[in-house]
Amino acid sequence: MSRAQEMYMPFLSFGNPFSVKSRKGSHMAPKLNFLLDSFEETLGRRIRELKPAKGEDILSLSWMTFAVRSLCDIHSDVISLIAALELPVSDWDDKWIEVYLNNTVKLLDICNSFTSEISRLKQSHLFLRCALRYLDGGFQKHLQAGSSLEAWRQKITKNNPRLEDSFYIMDTLVNMLDLPKVKNSTKGKVLFRAMYGVKVLTIAICNIISVAFSTAPRKLMDLQVSATYLWSAAFTDLQNFLNLEIRNSYLSVSATLLKELEAVDIGVKKVYPILKNETDLSKDEALPVLTSELRESSENLSQGLHQFAEEVDRFFKVVLTGRDTLLTSKLRVGDVLGNKAGAISKMSSSMVR
């Protein structure tokens, strides 16, 4: 059975992986309580800002661009939290580092799947640009325009295997949410409680983007989180709103869930029959108007893809920079410890002599 045919489990439930489920009765220092509360309140605010005023704004490249931009800011907030906690890499347990690196490499893979889909859509867009150029070339070019539109329709309906793989990567990330178990480090518990919220939101946003590109609302995740988080109510409200709108949109849209792409598809479906059936297109008064509308929707799609690609690239760099910083710091600590061990060994040898 292929991956696409396997049963998908969209309803996932997970709770707080840490022993500190609430600040009530917590023995954490006031500064740590303040840092954690501030982080979770900021995360809640960013989540609320992701809820569009109108349901029709969902599944648009403009919203997806804003969502990825928010993820960049949220992941940067974690870096600031690490600095505020005064928790250097030298104090990180090896298991923490392993989990962090495993999580982030999967985020990079998801970014690559989005980049692959953007490239596929841009390549398909070349056929659309050719068709519009032919439509401006007079009657003798209209036959070629029809062929280009047909090529666009065939290209746009093909599945992207790398995009399909992103759903399974997200499944893996969900299964890793409850790790690591933090012991004997209050600062570590604060950090990974904060990172838990970031991972939940990152998975949810990436899932929605993959669904929008793949037209597979059945693969939407309904994530449940404990009410003990300051951001949980905002997240649940956002997720319920987005998932309901997406599922309702799927009932009325057959070709695509992405709004800019849907607009182009509607325009193509209006122009293509005219090119195919009319013998004297010079007398068709509707064609110039429909061509103008198609050109406008085509430009909106092109611009939207460009802006979305820029934010995906930025998110990729944010994640990659975090990994590089961690690895560099870990290597530096290892070198220092190695030098100290070497000096102690030499001292011991001289004392023996």
CSV table of C-alpha atoms in Angstrom, one decimal:
chain,number,residue,atom,x,y,z
A,1,MET,CA,0.0,0.0,0.0
A,2,SER,CA,1.4,3.4,-1.0
A,3,ARG,CA,1.7,6.2,1.5
A,4,ALA,CA,-1.1,8.1,-0.1
A,5,GLN,CA,-3.4,5.1,0.4
A,6,GLU,CA,-2.5,4.5,4.0
A,7,MET,CA,-5.1,5.4,6.7
A,8,TYR,CA,-4.3,8.9,8.0
A,9,MET,CA,-4.9,9.7,11.7
A,10,PRO,CA,-5.9,13.4,11.8
A,11,PHE,CA,-7.1,13.5,15.4
A,12,LEU,CA,-4.1,13.8,17.8
A,13,SER,CA,-4.2,14.4,21.5
A,14,PHE,CA,-1.3,15.2,23.7
A,15,GLY,CA,-0.9,16.9,27.1
A,16,ASN,CA,1.9,18.6,29.0
A,17,PRO,CA,5.0,16.5,28.9
A,18,PHE,CA,6.4,18.1,32.0
A,19,SER,CA,5.8,17.7,35.7
A,20,VAL,CA,5.2,21.4,36.2
A,21,LYS,CA,1.7,21.6,34.8
A,22,SER,CA,0.7,24.9,36.4
A,23,ARG,CA,2.4,27.7,38.2
A,24,LYS,CA,0.0,27.3,41.1
A,25,GLY,CA,2.1,25.9,44.0
A,26,SER,CA,5.2,25.9,41.9
A,27,HIS,CA,8.5,26.1,43.6
A,28,MET,CA,10.1,27.9,40.7
A,29,ALA,CA,11.9,31.1,41.3
A,30,PRO,CA,9.9,34.3,40.7
A,31,LYS,CA,12.1,35.3,37.8
A,32,LEU,CA,11.5,31.9,36.0
A,33,ASN,CA,7.8,32.2,36.6
A,34,PHE,CA,7.9,35.7,35.1
A,35,LEU,CA,9.9,34.6,32.1
A,36,LEU,CA,7.6,31.6,31.4
A,37,ASP,CA,4.4,33.6,31.8
A,38,SER,CA,5.7,36.4,29.6
A,39,PHE,CA,6.7,33.9,26.9
A,40,GLU,CA,3.3,32.1,27.0
A,41,GLU,CA,1.4,35.4,27.0
A,42,THR,CA,3.4,36.6,24.0
A,43,LEU,CA,2.8,33.3,22.2
A,44,GLY,CA,-0.9,33.6,22.9
A,45,ARG,CA,-1.0,37.1,21.4
A,46,ARG,CA,0.8,36.0,18.3
A,47,ILE,CA,-1.7,33.1,17.9
A,48,ARG,CA,-4.6,35.5,18.2
A,49,GLU,CA,-3.1,37.7,15.5
A,50,LEU,CA,-3.1,34.7,13.1
A,51,LYS,CA,-6.9,34.6,13.1
A,52,PRO,CA,-8.1,36.4,10.0
A,53,ALA,CA,-11.1,38.8,10.3
A,54,LYS,CA,-12.8,37.0,7.4
A,55,GLY,CA,-13.0,33.3,6.7
A,56,GLU,CA,-12.4,34.0,3.0
A,57,ASP,CA,-8.9,35.2,3.9
A,58,ILE,CA,-7.9,31.7,5.0
A,59,LEU,CA,-6.0,29.5,2.5
A,60,SER,CA,-4.6,32.6,0.7
A,61,LEU,CA,-0.9,33.0,0.0
A,62,SER,CA,-1.0,36.4,1.9
A,63,TRP,CA,-2.2,34.6,5.1
A,64,MET,CA,0.2,31.8,4.7
A,65,THR,CA,3.0,34.3,4.2
A,66,PHE,CA,2.0,36.1,7.4
A,67,ALA,CA,1.8,32.8,9.2
A,68,VAL,CA,5.3,31.8,8.3
A,69,ARG,CA,6.5,35.3,9.2
A,70,SER,CA,4.9,34.8,12.6
A,71,LEU,CA,6.7,31.4,13.0
A,72,CYS,CA,10.0,33.2,12.3
A,73,ASP,CA,9.3,35.6,15.1
A,74,ILE,CA,8.1,32.9,17.5
A,75,HIS,CA,11.3,30.8,16.9
A,76,SER,CA,13.3,33.9,17.5
A,77,ASP,CA,11.5,34.4,20.8
A,78,VAL,CA,12.9,31.0,21.9
A,79,ILE,CA,16.4,32.2,21.3
A,80,SER,CA,15.7,35.3,23.4
A,81,LEU,CA,14.2,33.1,26.2
A,82,ILE,CA,17.3,30.9,26.3
A,83,ALA,CA,19.5,34.0,26.8
A,84,ALA,CA,17.1,35.4,29.5
A,85,LEU,CA,17.2,32.0,31.3
A,86,GLU,CA,21.0,32.1,31.3
A,87,LEU,CA,21.0,28.5,30.2
A,88,PRO,CA,24.2,28.0,28.1
A,89,VAL,CA,24.6,25.0,25.9
A,90,SER,CA,27.2,23.6,28.3
A,91,ASP,CA,24.3,23.1,30.8
A,92,TRP,CA,22.1,21.2,28.2
A,93,ASP,CA,21.7,17.5,28.6
A,94,ASP,CA,22.8,15.5,25.6
A,95,LYS,CA,19.2,14.2,25.2
A,96,TRP,CA,17.9,17.8,24.9
A,97,ILE,CA,20.4,18.5,22.1
A,98,GLU,CA,19.5,15.3,20.3
A,99,VAL,CA,15.8,16.0,20.4
A,100,TYR,CA,16.3,19.7,19.3
A,101,LEU,CA,18.4,18.6,16.3
A,102,ASN,CA,16.0,15.9,15.3
A,103,ASN,CA,13.1,18.4,15.5
A,104,THR,CA,14.8,21.1,13.5
A,105,VAL,CA,16.1,18.8,10.8
A,106,LYS,CA,12.5,17.8,10.2
A,107,LEU,CA,11.4,21.4,10.0
A,108,LEU,CA,14.1,22.0,7.4
A,109,ASP,CA,12.6,19.0,5.4
A,110,ILE,CA,9.2,20.6,5.6
A,111,CYS,CA,10.6,23.9,4.3
A,112,ASN,CA,12.2,22.0,1.4
A,113,SER,CA,8.8,20.4,0.6
A,114,PHE,CA,7.2,23.9,0.5
A,115,THR,CA,10.0,25.2,-1.7
A,116,SER,CA,9.5,22.2,-4.0
A,117,GLU,CA,5.8,23.0,-4.3
A,118,ILE,CA,6.5,26.7,-5.0
A,119,SER,CA,9.0,25.7,-7.7
A,120,ARG,CA,6.3,23.4,-9.3
A,121,LEU,CA,3.7,26.1,-9.3
A,122,LYS,CA,6.2,28.6,-10.8
A,123,GLN,CA,7.1,26.2,-13.5
A,124,SER,CA,3.4,25.6,-14.3
A,125,HIS,CA,2.9,29.4,-14.3
A,126,LEU,CA,5.2,29.6,-17.4
A,127,PHE,CA,2.5,27.9,-19.5
A,128,LEU,CA,0.0,30.5,-18.2
A,129,ARG,CA,2.3,33.4,-19.2
A,130,CYS,CA,2.7,31.9,-22.6
A,131,ALA,CA,-1.0,31.6,-23.0
A,132,LEU,CA,-1.6,35.2,-22.1
A,133,ARG,CA,1.1,36.3,-24.5
A,134,TYR,CA,-0.5,34.3,-27.3
A,135,LEU,CA,-3.9,35.8,-26.5
A,136,ASP,CA,-2.4,39.2,-27.2
A,137,GLY,CA,-1.0,38.0,-30.5
A,138,GLY,CA,-4.2,38.0,-32.6
A,139,PHE,CA,-6.4,35.2,-34.0
A,140,GLN,CA,-3.5,33.2,-35.4
A,141,LYS,CA,-2.0,32.8,-31.9
A,142,HIS,CA,-5.2,31.7,-30.2
A,143,LEU,CA,-4.8,28.1,-31.0
A,144,GLN,CA,-1.4,28.1,-29.3
A,145,ALA,CA,-2.9,29.9,-26.3
A,146,GLY,CA,-5.4,27.0,-25.9
A,147,SER,CA,-2.6,24.5,-26.0
A,148,SER,CA,-0.7,26.4,-23.3
A,149,LEU,CA,-3.8,26.6,-21.1
A,150,GLU,CA,-4.3,22.8,-21.5
A,151,ALA,CA,-0.7,22.2,-20.5
A,152,TRP,CA,-1.1,24.4,-17.4
A,153,ARG,CA,-4.2,22.5,-16.3
A,154,GLN,CA,-2.4,19.1,-16.7
A,155,LYS,CA,0.7,20.4,-14.9
A,156,ILE,CA,-1.2,21.9,-12.0
A,157,THR,CA,-3.2,18.8,-11.2
A,158,LYS,CA,-0.2,16.6,-10.7
A,159,ASN,CA,0.7,15.6,-7.1
A,160,ASN,CA,4.0,16.5,-5.5
A,161,PRO,CA,5.5,13.5,-3.7
A,162,ARG,CA,7.7,15.8,-1.5
A,163,LEU,CA,4.6,17.6,-0.3
A,164,GLU,CA,2.9,14.3,0.5
A,165,ASP,CA,5.9,13.3,2.6
A,166,SER,CA,5.5,16.5,4.7
A,167,PHE,CA,2.4,15.0,6.3
A,168,TYR,CA,4.4,12.0,7.6
A,169,ILE,CA,7.2,14.3,8.8
A,170,MET,CA,4.6,16.2,10.8
A,171,ASP,CA,3.3,12.9,12.2
A,172,THR,CA,6.8,12.2,13.5
A,173,LEU,CA,7.1,15.6,15.1
A,174,VAL,CA,3.8,15.0,16.9
A,175,ASN,CA,5.1,11.7,18.2
A,176,MET,CA,8.2,13.5,19.5
A,177,LEU,CA,6.2,16.2,21.4
A,178,ASP,CA,6.4,14.5,24.8
A,179,LEU,CA,10.2,14.3,24.7
A,180,PRO,CA,12.5,14.9,26.4
A,181,LYS,CA,11.8,14.3,30.1
A,182,VAL,CA,13.6,17.0,31.9
A,183,LYS,CA,15.0,16.2,35.3
A,184,ASN,CA,16.9,18.2,37.9
A,185,SER,CA,16.8,21.4,35.9
A,186,THR,CA,14.1,24.0,36.6
A,187,LYS,CA,15.4,26.2,33.8
A,188,GLY,CA,15.3,23.2,31.4
A,189,LYS,CA,11.6,22.6,32.3
A,190,VAL,CA,10.8,26.2,31.6
A,191,LEU,CA,12.6,26.1,28.3
A,192,PHE,CA,11.1,22.9,27.0
A,193,ARG,CA,7.6,23.9,28.2
A,194,ALA,CA,8.0,27.0,26.1
A,195,MET,CA,9.4,25.0,23.1
A,196,TYR,CA,6.4,22.6,23.4
A,197,GLY,CA,4.1,25.5,22.6
A,198,VAL,CA,6.2,26.6,19.7
A,199,LYS,CA,6.3,23.1,18.3
A,200,VAL,CA,2.5,22.7,18.6
A,201,LEU,CA,1.9,25.9,16.7
A,202,THR,CA,4.6,25.2,14.1
A,203,ILE,CA,3.1,21.8,13.3
A,204,ALA,CA,-0.4,23.2,13.1
A,205,ILE,CA,0.6,26.0,10.7
A,206,CYS,CA,2.7,23.7,8.5
A,207,ASN,CA,-0.1,21.2,8.4
A,208,ILE,CA,-2.6,23.8,7.1
A,209,ILE,CA,-0.1,25.0,4.5
A,210,SER,CA,0.5,21.5,3.2
A,211,VAL,CA,-3.3,20.9,3.1
A,212,ALA,CA,-3.8,24.1,1.1
A,213,PHE,CA,-1.3,23.0,-1.5
A,214,SER,CA,-2.3,19.4,-1.7
A,215,THR,CA,-6.1,19.8,-1.6
A,216,ALA,CA,-6.3,17.1,1.1
A,217,PRO,CA,-8.6,18.4,4.0
A,218,ARG,CA,-8.9,14.9,5.3
A,219,LYS,CA,-5.3,15.3,6.5
A,220,LEU,CA,-6.1,18.3,8.7
A,221,MET,CA,-4.9,17.8,12.2
A,222,ASP,CA,-7.1,18.5,15.2
A,223,LEU,CA,-4.6,19.0,18.0
A,224,GLN,CA,-5.7,19.1,21.6
A,225,VAL,CA,-3.6,20.7,24.3
A,226,SER,CA,-3.9,21.0,28.0
A,227,ALA,CA,-5.8,24.1,29.3
A,228,THR,CA,-2.9,24.8,31.7
A,229,TYR,CA,-1.1,26.8,29.1
A,230,LEU,CA,-1.7,30.5,28.8
A,231,TRP,CA,-1.9,30.1,25.0
A,232,SER,CA,-4.1,27.0,24.8
A,233,ALA,CA,-7.5,28.9,24.5
A,234,ALA,CA,-6.1,31.1,21.7
A,235,PHE,CA,-4.7,28.1,19.9
A,236,THR,CA,-7.9,26.0,20.2
A,237,ASP,CA,-10.0,29.0,18.9
A,238,LEU,CA,-7.7,29.5,16.0
A,239,GLN,CA,-7.5,25.8,15.1
A,240,ASN,CA,-11.2,25.4,15.2
A,241,PHE,CA,-11.8,28.5,13.1
A,242,LEU,CA,-9.3,27.5,10.4
A,243,ASN,CA,-10.2,23.9,10.2
A,244,LEU,CA,-13.9,24.6,9.9
A,245,GLU,CA,-13.3,27.1,7.1
A,246,ILE,CA,-11.0,24.8,5.3
A,247,ARG,CA,-13.4,21.9,5.4
A,248,ASN,CA,-16.3,24.1,4.3
A,249,SER,CA,-14.2,25.4,1.4
A,250,TYR,CA,-13.4,21.9,0.2
A,251,LEU,CA,-17.1,21.2,-0.2
A,252,SER,CA,-17.4,23.9,-2.9
A,253,VAL,CA,-13.9,23.8,-4.5
A,254,SER,CA,-12.9,20.9,-6.7
A,255,ALA,CA,-9.5,21.9,-8.2
A,256,THR,CA,-7.7,23.7,-5.3
A,257,LEU,CA,-8.0,25.0,-1.8
A,258,LEU,CA,-5.5,27.8,-2.4
A,259,LYS,CA,-7.4,31.0,-3.2
A,260,GLU,CA,-5.0,32.7,-5.6
A,261,LEU,CA,-4.7,29.4,-7.5
A,262,GLU,CA,-8.5,28.9,-7.5
A,263,ALA,CA,-8.9,32.4,-9.0
A,264,VAL,CA,-6.6,31.5,-11.9
A,265,ASP,CA,-8.3,28.1,-12.4
A,266,ILE,CA,-11.7,29.8,-12.6
A,267,GLY,CA,-10.3,32.2,-15.2
A,268,VAL,CA,-8.8,29.4,-17.3
A,269,LYS,CA,-12.1,27.5,-17.2
A,270,LYS,CA,-13.8,30.5,-18.7
A,271,VAL,CA,-11.3,31.3,-21.4
A,272,TYR,CA,-10.4,27.8,-22.5
A,273,PRO,CA,-13.8,26.7,-23.8
A,274,ILE,CA,-14.0,29.9,-25.9
A,275,LEU,CA,-10.6,29.2,-27.5
A,276,LYS,CA,-11.6,25.6,-28.2
A,277,ASN,CA,-15.1,26.1,-29.6
A,278,GLU,CA,-15.1,29.5,-31.3
A,279,THR,CA,-14.2,29.7,-35.0
A,280,ASP,CA,-14.1,33.5,-35.2
A,281,LEU,CA,-12.7,34.8,-31.9
A,282,SER,CA,-12.4,38.3,-33.2
A,283,LYS,CA,-16.2,38.7,-32.8
A,284,ASP,CA,-16.2,37.3,-29.2
A,285,GLU,CA,-16.7,40.4,-27.0
A,286,ALA,CA,-16.3,38.5,-23.8
A,287,LEU,CA,-12.8,37.2,-24.5
A,288,PRO,CA,-10.8,40.4,-24.0
A,289,VAL,CA,-12.6,41.0,-20.6
A,290,LEU,CA,-12.0,37.4,-19.5
A,291,THR,CA,-8.4,37.6,-20.7
A,292,SER,CA,-7.9,40.7,-18.6
A,293,GLU,CA,-9.3,39.0,-15.5
A,294,LEU,CA,-7.1,36.0,-16.1
A,295,ARG,CA,-4.0,38.2,-16.4
A,296,GLU,CA,-4.9,40.0,-13.1
A,297,SER,CA,-5.4,36.7,-11.2
A,298,SER,CA,-2.2,35.4,-12.8
A,299,GLU,CA,-0.2,38.3,-11.5
A,300,ASN,CA,-1.7,38.0,-8.1
A,301,LEU,CA,-0.6,34.3,-7.9
A,302,SER,CA,2.9,35.1,-9.2
A,303,GLN,CA,3.3,37.9,-6.6
A,304,GLY,CA,1.9,35.8,-3.8
A,305,LEU,CA,4.2,32.9,-4.6
A,306,HIS,CA,7.2,35.2,-4.6
A,307,GLN,CA,6.4,36.7,-1.2
A,308,PHE,CA,5.6,33.3,0.3
A,309,ALA,CA,8.9,31.9,-1.0
A,310,GLU,CA,10.8,34.7,0.7
A,311,GLU,CA,9.2,34.0,4.1
A,312,VAL,CA,9.8,30.2,3.7
A,313,ASP,CA,13.4,30.9,2.9
A,314,ARG,CA,13.7,33.2,5.9
A,315,PHE,CA,12.2,30.5,8.2
A,316,PHE,CA,14.6,28.0,6.8
A,317,LYS,CA,17.5,30.3,7.7
A,318,VAL,CA,16.1,31.0,11.2
A,319,VAL,CA,16.0,27.3,11.9
A,320,LEU,CA,19.3,26.6,10.3
A,321,THR,CA,21.0,29.4,12.3
A,322,GLY,CA,19.6,28.0,15.5
A,323,ARG,CA,21.1,24.6,14.7
A,324,ASP,CA,24.5,26.1,13.7
A,325,THR,CA,24.7,28.2,16.8
A,326,LEU,CA,23.9,25.2,19.1
A,327,LEU,CA,26.4,22.9,17.3
A,328,THR,CA,29.1,25.6,17.3
A,329,SER,CA,28.6,26.3,21.0
A,330,LYS,CA,28.6,22.5,21.8
A,331,LEU,CA,31.9,22.0,19.9
A,332,ARG,CA,33.4,25.0,21.6
A,333,VAL,CA,32.4,23.6,25.0
A,334,GLY,CA,33.9,20.3,24.0
A,335,ASP,CA,37.2,21.9,23.0
A,336,VAL,CA,37.4,23.8,26.4
A,337,LEU,CA,36.7,20.6,28.3
A,338,GLY,CA,39.2,18.7,26.2
A,339,ASN,CA,41.8,21.3,26.9
A,340,LYS,CA,41.1,21.2,30.6
A,341,ALA,CA,41.3,17.5,30.6
A,342,GLY,CA,44.6,17.6,28.8
A,343,ALA,CA,46.0,20.1,31.2
A,344,ILE,CA,44.9,18.0,34.2
A,345,SER,CA,46.4,14.9,32.6
A,346,LYS,CA,49.8,16.7,32.1
A,347,MET,CA,49.7,18.0,35.7
A,348,SER,CA,49.0,14.5,37.0
A,349,SER,CA,51.8,13.0,34.9
A,350,SER,CA,54.3,15.6,36.2
A,351,MET,CA,53.2,15.0,39.8
A,352,VAL,CA,53.8,11.2,39.4
A,353,ARG,CA,57.2,11.9,37.9
